[in-house]
PDB file of C-alpha atoms in Angstrom:
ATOM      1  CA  UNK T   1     154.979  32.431  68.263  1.00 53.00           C
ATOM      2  CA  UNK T   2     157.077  30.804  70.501  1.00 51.00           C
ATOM      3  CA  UNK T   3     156.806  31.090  74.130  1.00 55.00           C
ATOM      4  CA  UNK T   4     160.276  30.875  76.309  1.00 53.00           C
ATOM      5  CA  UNK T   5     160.066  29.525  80.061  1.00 59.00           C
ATOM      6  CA  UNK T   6     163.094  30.796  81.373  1.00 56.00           C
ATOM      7  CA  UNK T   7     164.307  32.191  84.872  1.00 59.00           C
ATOM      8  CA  UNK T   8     167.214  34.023  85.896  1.00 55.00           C
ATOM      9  CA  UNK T   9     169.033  30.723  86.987  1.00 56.00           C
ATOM     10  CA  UNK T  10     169.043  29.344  83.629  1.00 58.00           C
ATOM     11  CA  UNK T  11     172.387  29.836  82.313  1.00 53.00           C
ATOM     12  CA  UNK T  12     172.885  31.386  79.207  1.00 56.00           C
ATOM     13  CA  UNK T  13     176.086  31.555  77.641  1.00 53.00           C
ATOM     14  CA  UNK T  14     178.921  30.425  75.967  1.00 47.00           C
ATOM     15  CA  UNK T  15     178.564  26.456  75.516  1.00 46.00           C
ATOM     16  CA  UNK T  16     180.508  24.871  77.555  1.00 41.00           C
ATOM     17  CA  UNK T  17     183.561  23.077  76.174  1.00 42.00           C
ATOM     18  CA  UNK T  18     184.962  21.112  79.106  1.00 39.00           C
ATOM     19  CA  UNK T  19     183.936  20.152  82.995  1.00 40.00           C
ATOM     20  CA  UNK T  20     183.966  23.155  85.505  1.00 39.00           C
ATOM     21  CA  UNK T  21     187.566  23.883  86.564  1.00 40.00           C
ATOM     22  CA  UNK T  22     189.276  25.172  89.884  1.00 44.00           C
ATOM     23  CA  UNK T  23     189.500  28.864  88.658  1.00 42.00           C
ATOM     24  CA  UNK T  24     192.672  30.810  88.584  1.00 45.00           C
ATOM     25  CA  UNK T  25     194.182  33.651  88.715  1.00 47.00           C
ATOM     26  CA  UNK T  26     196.379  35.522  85.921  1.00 49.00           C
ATOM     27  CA  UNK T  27     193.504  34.702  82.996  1.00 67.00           C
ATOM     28  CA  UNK T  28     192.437  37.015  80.295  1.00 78.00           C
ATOM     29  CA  UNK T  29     189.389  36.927  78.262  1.00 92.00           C
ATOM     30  CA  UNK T  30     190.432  37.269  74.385  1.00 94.00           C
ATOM     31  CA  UNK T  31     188.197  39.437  71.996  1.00 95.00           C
ATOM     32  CA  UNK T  32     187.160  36.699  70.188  1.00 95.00           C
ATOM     33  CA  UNK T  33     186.443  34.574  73.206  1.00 95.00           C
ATOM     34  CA  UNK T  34     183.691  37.353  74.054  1.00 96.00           C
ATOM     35  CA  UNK T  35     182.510  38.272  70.434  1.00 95.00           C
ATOM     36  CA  UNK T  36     181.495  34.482  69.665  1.00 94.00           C
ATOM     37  CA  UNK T  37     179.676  34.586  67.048  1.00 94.00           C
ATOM     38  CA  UNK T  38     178.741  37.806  67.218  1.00 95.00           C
ATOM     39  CA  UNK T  39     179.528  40.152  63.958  1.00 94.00           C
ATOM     40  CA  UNK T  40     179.608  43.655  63.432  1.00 94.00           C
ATOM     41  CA  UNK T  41     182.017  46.642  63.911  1.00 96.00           C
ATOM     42  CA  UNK T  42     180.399  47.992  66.954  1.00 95.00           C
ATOM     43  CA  UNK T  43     180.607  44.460  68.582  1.00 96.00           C
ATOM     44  CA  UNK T  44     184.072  43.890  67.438  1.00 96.00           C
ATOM     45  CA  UNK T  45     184.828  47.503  69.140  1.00 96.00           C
ATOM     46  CA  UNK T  46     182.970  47.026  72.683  1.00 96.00           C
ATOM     47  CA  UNK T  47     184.354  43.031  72.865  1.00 97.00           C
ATOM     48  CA  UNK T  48     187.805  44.405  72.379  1.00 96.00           C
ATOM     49  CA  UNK T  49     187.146  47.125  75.249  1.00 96.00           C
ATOM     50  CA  UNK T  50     185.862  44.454  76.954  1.00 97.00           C
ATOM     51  CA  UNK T  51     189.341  41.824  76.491  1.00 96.00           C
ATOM     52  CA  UNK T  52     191.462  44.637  77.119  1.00 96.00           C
ATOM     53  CA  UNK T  53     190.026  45.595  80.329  1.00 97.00           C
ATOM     54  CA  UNK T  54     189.848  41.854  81.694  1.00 96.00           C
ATOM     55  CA  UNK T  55     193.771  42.076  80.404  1.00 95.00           C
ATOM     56  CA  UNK T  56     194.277  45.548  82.421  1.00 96.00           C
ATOM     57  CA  UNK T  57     195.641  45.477  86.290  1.00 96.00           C
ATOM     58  CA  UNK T  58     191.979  46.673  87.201  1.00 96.00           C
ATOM     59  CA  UNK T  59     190.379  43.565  85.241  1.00 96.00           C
ATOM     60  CA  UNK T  60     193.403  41.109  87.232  1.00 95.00           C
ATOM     61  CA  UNK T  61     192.466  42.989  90.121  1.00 95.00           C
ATOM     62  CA  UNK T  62     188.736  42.111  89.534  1.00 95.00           C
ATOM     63  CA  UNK T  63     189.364  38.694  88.807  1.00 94.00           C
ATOM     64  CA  UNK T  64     191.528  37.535  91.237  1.00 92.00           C
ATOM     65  CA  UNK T  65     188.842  38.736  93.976  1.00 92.00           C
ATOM     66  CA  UNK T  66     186.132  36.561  91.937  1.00 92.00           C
ATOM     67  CA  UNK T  67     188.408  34.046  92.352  1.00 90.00           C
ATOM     68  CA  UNK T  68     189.065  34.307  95.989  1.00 88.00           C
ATOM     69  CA  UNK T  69     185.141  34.286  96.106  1.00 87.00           C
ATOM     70  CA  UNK T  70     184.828  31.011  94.410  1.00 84.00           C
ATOM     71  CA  UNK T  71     187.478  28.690  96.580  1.00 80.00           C
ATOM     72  CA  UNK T  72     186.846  26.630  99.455  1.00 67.00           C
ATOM     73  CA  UNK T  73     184.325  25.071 101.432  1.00 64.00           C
ATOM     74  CA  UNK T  74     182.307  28.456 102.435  1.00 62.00           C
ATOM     75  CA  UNK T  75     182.514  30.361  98.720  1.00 71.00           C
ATOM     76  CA  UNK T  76     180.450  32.472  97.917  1.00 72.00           C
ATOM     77  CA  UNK T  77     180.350  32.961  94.115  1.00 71.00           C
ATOM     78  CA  UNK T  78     177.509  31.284  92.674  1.00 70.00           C
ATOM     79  CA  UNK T  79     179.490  28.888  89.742  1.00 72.00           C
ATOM     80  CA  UNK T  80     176.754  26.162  89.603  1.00 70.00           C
ATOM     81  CA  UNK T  81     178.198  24.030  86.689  1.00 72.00           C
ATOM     82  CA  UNK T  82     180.365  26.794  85.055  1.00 77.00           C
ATOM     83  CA  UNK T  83     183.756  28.073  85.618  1.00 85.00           C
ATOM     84  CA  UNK T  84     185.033  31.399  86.150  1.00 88.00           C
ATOM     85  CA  UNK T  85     186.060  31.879  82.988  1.00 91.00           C
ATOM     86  CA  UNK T  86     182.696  30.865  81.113  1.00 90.00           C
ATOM     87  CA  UNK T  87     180.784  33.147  83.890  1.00 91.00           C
ATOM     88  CA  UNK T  88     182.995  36.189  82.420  1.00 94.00           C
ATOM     89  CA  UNK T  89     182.348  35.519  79.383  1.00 95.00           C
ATOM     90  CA  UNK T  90     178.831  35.301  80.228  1.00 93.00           C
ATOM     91  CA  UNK T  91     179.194  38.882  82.069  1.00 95.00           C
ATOM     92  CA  UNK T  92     181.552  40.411  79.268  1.00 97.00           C
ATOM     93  CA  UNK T  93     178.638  39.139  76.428  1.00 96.00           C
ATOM     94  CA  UNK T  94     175.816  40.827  78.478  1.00 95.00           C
ATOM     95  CA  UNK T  95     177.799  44.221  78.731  1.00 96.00           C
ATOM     96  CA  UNK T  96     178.445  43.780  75.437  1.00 97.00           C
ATOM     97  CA  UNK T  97     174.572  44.030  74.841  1.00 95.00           C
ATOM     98  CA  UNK T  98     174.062  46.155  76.909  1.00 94.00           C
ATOM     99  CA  UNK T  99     176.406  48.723  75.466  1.00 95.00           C
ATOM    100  CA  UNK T 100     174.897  47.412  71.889  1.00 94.00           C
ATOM    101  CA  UNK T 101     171.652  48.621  72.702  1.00 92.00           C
ATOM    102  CA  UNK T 102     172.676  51.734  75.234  1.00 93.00           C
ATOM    103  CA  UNK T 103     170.130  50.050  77.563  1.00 91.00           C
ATOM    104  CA  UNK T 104     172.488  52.004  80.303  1.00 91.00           C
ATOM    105  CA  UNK T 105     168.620  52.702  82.964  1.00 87.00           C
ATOM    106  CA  UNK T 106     167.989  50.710  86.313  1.00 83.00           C
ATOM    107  CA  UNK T 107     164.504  49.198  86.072  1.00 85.00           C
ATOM    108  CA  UNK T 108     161.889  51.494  87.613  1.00 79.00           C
ATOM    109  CA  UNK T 109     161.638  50.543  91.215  1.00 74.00           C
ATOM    110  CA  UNK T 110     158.423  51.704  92.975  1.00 65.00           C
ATOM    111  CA  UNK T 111     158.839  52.987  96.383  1.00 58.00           C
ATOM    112  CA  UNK T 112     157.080  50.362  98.881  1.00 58.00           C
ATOM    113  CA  UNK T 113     156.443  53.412 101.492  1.00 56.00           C
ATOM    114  CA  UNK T 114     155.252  55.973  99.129  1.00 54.00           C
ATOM    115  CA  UNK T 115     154.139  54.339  96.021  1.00 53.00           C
ATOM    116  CA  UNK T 116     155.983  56.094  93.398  1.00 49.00           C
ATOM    117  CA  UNK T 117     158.952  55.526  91.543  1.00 53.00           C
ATOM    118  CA  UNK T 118     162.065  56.607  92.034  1.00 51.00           C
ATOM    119  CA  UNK T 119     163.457  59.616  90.987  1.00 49.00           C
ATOM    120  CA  UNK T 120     167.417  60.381  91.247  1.00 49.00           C
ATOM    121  CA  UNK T 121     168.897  63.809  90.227  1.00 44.00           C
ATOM    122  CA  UNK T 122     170.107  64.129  86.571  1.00 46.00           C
ATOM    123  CA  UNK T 123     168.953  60.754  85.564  1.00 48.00           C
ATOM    124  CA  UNK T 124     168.667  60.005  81.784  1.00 48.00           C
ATOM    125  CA  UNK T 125     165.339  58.851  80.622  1.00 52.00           C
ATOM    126  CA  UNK T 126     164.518  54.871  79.316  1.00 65.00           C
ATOM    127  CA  UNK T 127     163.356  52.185  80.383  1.00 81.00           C
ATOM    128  CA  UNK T 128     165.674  49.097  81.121  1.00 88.00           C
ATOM    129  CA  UNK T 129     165.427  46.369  78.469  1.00 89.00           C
ATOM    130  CA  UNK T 130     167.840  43.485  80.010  1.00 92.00           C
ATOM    131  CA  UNK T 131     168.589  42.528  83.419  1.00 89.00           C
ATOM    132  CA  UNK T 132     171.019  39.639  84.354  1.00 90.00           C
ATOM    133  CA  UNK T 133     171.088  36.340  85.266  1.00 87.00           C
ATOM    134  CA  UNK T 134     171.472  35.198  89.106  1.00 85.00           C
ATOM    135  CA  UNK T 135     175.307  34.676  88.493  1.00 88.00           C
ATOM    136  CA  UNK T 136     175.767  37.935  85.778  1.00 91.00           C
ATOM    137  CA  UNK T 137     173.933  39.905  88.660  1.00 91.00           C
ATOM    138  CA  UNK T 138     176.508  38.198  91.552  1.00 91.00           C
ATOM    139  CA  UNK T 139     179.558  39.446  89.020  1.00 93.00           C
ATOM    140  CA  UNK T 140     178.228  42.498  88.850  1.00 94.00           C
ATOM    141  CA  UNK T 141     177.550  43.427  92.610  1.00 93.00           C
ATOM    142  CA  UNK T 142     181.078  42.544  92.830  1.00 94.00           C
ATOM    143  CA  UNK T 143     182.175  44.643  90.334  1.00 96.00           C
ATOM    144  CA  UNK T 144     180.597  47.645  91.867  1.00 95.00           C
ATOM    145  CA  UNK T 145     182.598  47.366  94.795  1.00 95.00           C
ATOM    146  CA  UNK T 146     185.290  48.918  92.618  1.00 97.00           C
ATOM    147  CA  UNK T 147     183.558  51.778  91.995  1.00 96.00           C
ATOM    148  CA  UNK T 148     186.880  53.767  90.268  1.00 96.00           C
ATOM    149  CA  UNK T 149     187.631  50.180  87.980  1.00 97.00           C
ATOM    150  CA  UNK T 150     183.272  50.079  86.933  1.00 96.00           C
ATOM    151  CA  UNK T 151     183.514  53.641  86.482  1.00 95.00           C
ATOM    152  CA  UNK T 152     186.273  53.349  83.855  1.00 96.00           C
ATOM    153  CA  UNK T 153     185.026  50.196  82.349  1.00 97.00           C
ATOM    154  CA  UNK T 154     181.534  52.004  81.933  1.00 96.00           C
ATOM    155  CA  UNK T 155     183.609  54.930  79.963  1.00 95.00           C
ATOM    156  CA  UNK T 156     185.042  52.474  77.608  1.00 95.00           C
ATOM    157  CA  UNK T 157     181.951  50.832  77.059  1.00 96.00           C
ATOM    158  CA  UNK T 158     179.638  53.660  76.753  1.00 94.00           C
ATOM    159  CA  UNK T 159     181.603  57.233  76.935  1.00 90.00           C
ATOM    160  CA  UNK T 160     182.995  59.902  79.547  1.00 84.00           C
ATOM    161  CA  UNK T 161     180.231  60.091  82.700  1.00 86.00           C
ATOM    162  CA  UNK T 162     177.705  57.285  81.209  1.00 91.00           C
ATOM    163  CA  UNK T 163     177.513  53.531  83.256  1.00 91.00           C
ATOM    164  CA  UNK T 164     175.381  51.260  83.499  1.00 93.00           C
ATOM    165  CA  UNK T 165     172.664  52.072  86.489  1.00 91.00           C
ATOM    166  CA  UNK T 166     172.086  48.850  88.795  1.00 88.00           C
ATOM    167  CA  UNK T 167     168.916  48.651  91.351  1.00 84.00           C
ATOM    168  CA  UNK T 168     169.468  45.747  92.894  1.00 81.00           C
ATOM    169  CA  UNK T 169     165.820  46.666  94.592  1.00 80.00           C
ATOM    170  CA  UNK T 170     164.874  45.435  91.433  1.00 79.00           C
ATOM    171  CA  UNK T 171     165.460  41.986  92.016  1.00 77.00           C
ATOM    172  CA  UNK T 172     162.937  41.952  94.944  1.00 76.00           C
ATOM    173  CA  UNK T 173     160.285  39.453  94.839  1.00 79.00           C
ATOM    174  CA  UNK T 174     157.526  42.122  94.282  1.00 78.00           C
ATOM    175  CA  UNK T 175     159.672  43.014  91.039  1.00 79.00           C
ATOM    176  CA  UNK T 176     159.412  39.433  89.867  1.00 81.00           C
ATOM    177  CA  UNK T 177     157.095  40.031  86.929  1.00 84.00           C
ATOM    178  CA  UNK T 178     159.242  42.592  85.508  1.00 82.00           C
ATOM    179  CA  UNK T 179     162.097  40.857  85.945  1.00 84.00           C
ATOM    180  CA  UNK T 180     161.215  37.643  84.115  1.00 86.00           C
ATOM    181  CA  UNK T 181     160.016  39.864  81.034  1.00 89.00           C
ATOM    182  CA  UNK T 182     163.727  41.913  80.868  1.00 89.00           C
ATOM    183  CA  UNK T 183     165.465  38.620  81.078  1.00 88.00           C
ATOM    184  CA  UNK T 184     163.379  36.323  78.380  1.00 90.00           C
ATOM    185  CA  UNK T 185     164.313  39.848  76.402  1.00 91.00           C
ATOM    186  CA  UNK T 186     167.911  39.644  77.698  1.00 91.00           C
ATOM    187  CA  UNK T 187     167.194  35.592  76.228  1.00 90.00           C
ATOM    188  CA  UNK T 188     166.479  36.489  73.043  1.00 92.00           C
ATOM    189  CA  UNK T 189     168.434  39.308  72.546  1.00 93.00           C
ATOM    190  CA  UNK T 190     171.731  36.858  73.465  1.00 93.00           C
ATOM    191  CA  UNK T 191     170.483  34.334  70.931  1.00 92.00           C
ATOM    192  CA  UNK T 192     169.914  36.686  68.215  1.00 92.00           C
ATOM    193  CA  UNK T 193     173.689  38.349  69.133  1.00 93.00           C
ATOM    194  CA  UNK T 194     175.709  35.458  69.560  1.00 93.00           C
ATOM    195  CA  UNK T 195     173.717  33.024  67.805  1.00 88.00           C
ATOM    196  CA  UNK T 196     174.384  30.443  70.488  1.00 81.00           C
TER     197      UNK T 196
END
């Protein structure tokens, strides 16, 4: 058995071919920049979903507000070492198995004042398996302030009314536990997927 020390600041991703570069606008992610080495029809199907939205007006929309994030003295996009482009790929790969394993639940969140979990209306059962790195999580708080652009990207991935449920409660430091454990799953799950 081997044991994995990782936090949610270690980057996982694709490996980095060249120095970190002054993003820019007008990119696209192609589907075989996202599969990797990834095989498989269903992979093949959600990476392509996943190109052609980063190719879509929404996705350029997306983007170019990323990349308004990341310039200057005071940005606030977290890029460490990576550029834009190798961060979406990062994001677009952990959709990808996401949607792969219809992990599509916010961790369970217990309710500081009350003690219990939380319960919203209609919510589909499971448990959530993955949860993101500190930069994947960044992407995706930005992402959900297009709520009409996630909403659609989440029907591609996933089907008509299903998205991907974010908590960012989760995150908390009294969810740290928890956390660790989805993301040395998310770990191994991205090694096994993309073999990288």
């Amino acid at each position: 058995t081997r044991t994995l020390n990782v936090e949610a600041s270690t980057f996982i991703g694709p490996c980095l071919k060249h120095e970190r570069r002054q993003p820019s606008s007008g990119t696209t992610l192609s589907v075989t920049t996202i599969l990797g080495k990834a095989s498989g029809i269903l992979a093949k199907a959600v990476a392509a979903e996943l190109a052609a939205f980063w190719g879509s007006s929404d996705g350029q929309d997306v983007w170019d507000h990323l990349v308004a994030l990341s310039m200057g003295d005071h940005s606030t996009l977290i890029l460490g070492s990576v550029g834009l482009t190798e961060l979406l790929v990062e994001f677009s790969r952990f959709f990808l198995m996401k949607a792969l394993s219809r992990d599509i639940s916010a961790p369970d969140v217990v309710d500081s004042t009350h003690g219990r979990k939380r319960k919203r209306p209609n919510e589909t059962p499971g448990t959530c398996q993955f949860s993101p790195s500190d930069r994947i999580d960044q992407v995706w708080h930005e992402l959900l302030l297009f709520p009409k652009v996630y909403s659609k990207l989440c029907a591609a991935l996933l089907g008509d009314g299903e998205l991907f449920d974010h908590d960012p409660r989760a995150a908390a430091s009294q969810h740290e536990g928890p956390r660790r454990e989805r993301y040395c799953a998310t770990y191994k799950q991205y090694f096994q997927i993309f073999k990288e």
